Amino acid sequence: MPRASTTSDPFNAVAEPRRRHILEFLAAEERAVGDIADALELNQPSVSKHLGVLLDVGLVNARRDGRRTLYRTNADGLRGIHEWTGLFEQYWRSQLRRIKSHAEGRK
Amino acid sequence: MPRASTTSDPFNAVAEPRRRHILEFLAAEERAVGDIADALELNQPSVSKHLGVLLDVGLVNARRDGRRTLYRTNADGLRGIHEWTGLFEQYWRSQLRRIKSHAEGRK
DNA sequence: TTGACTTATTCCGATATAGGAATATATAAC
DNA sequence: GTTATATATTCCTATATCGGAATAAGTCAA
């Protein structure tokens, strides 16, 4: 079986670096496809395809404006990932404590 | 070009649901491969392969104990993802505020 | 309508999977 | 040594990608 579809969930969608760049670029304000392509130095079809994936999993919103389509990051779609990784925070914290106390020469 | 290698970075490694389950299972304490396979109802070779990926990107640590190999989640490897998604927290917060104030009938 | 502009879609090729089965390797027990 | 146990690796197949090029589709202007 191949890897799960990127359209299936946000974890897969953000596994692609260019899609992360797009999400960063669209976080603060909506942008047209061409502007994204220019800013990130990608081909227009490539941008449209990545946006399609992000749209499918709900990580961006789209709005038509004349002949342009304006996209913007839907940050709420990233909360699930943030919360999942947050489950491990206690562990990396305690590990840091161990390292720290060791460096300080304490048991 | 295909998707980036799963061994290249944690984002790709956690895109696979079974690997996320493994990380959860190994968060609190180290476990042997067979125990993981039993608990998550996976075949042993499948578990070994997933652990190999997680080990390559530094998301687990391994330790030999007789004929067993004990693995444990290295939570620190997940901090990068947590921090990246955290960049968007201000946006989902402000969106929640908008929704909330709208629901309360305020402008 | 015709043409310009913007975005979406299709077709293609190359490749990195993930699972299953079988096998190899390593360690312990007898 | 031989056997049993635990884990890693190899080989195979099916499939989901990603990028590039070309094209289609939607929208506006004259």
Coordinates of N, CA and C in Angstrom, one line a residue, chain B residues 4 7 12-13 16 22 39 42 44 46 52 54 59 64 73 84 89 92 98 101 106:
Chain B
A4 N 8.5 14.0 -1.0 CA 9.8 13.9 -0.3 C 9.9 12.6 0.5
T7 N 12.1 9.8 5.3 CA 13.2 9.8 6.2 C 13.9 11.2 6.3
N12 N 7.3 14.6 7.5 CA 7.0 13.5 6.6 C 6.8 12.2 7.5
A13 N 7.6 12.1 8.5 CA 7.5 10.9 9.3 C 6.1 10.8 10.0
E16 N 2.2 9.6 8.5 CA 1.6 8.3 8.6 C 1.0 8.0 9.9
I22 N 2.4 4.9 17.1 CA 3.6 4.3 17.8 C 4.2 5.4 18.7
A39 N 0.1 -4.4 20.8 CA -0.8 -3.3 21.3 C -1.5 -2.6 20.1
L42 N -0.4 -4.7 14.7 CA 0.4 -4.6 13.5 C 1.3 -5.8 13.4
Q44 N 4.9 -7.6 12.9 CA 6.2 -7.2 13.4 C 7.0 -6.5 12.3
S46 N 6.2 -4.8 9.9 CA 5.7 -3.4 9.7 C 6.1 -2.5 10.8
G52 N 12.1 2.1 12.0 CA 13.3 2.5 11.3 C 13.2 3.9 10.8
L54 N 11.2 6.3 12.0 CA 11.2 7.2 13.2 C 12.6 7.4 13.7
L59 N 13.0 10.6 15.9 CA 11.8 10.7 16.7 C 11.7 9.6 17.8
R64 N 19.3 -1.7 23.0 CA 19.2 -3.2 23.0 C 19.1 -3.7 24.4
T73 N 9.9 7.1 22.5 CA 9.7 8.4 21.8 C 10.7 9.4 22.3
W84 N 6.3 25.3 14.7 CA 5.8 25.8 13.4 C 4.3 26.0 13.4
E89 N -0.9 30.4 15.6 CA -1.8 30.5 16.8 C -2.5 31.9 16.8
W92 N -5.6 31.8 14.4 CA -6.8 31.0 14.8 C -7.4 31.7 16.0
R98 N -13.4 36.6 16.4 CA -14.4 37.2 15.5 C -15.7 36.4 15.6
S101 N -17.4 37.1 19.0 CA -18.1 38.4 19.1 C -19.3 38.4 18.2
R106 N -22.2 41.4 19.1 CA -21.4 42.6 19.0 C -20.8 42.8 17.7

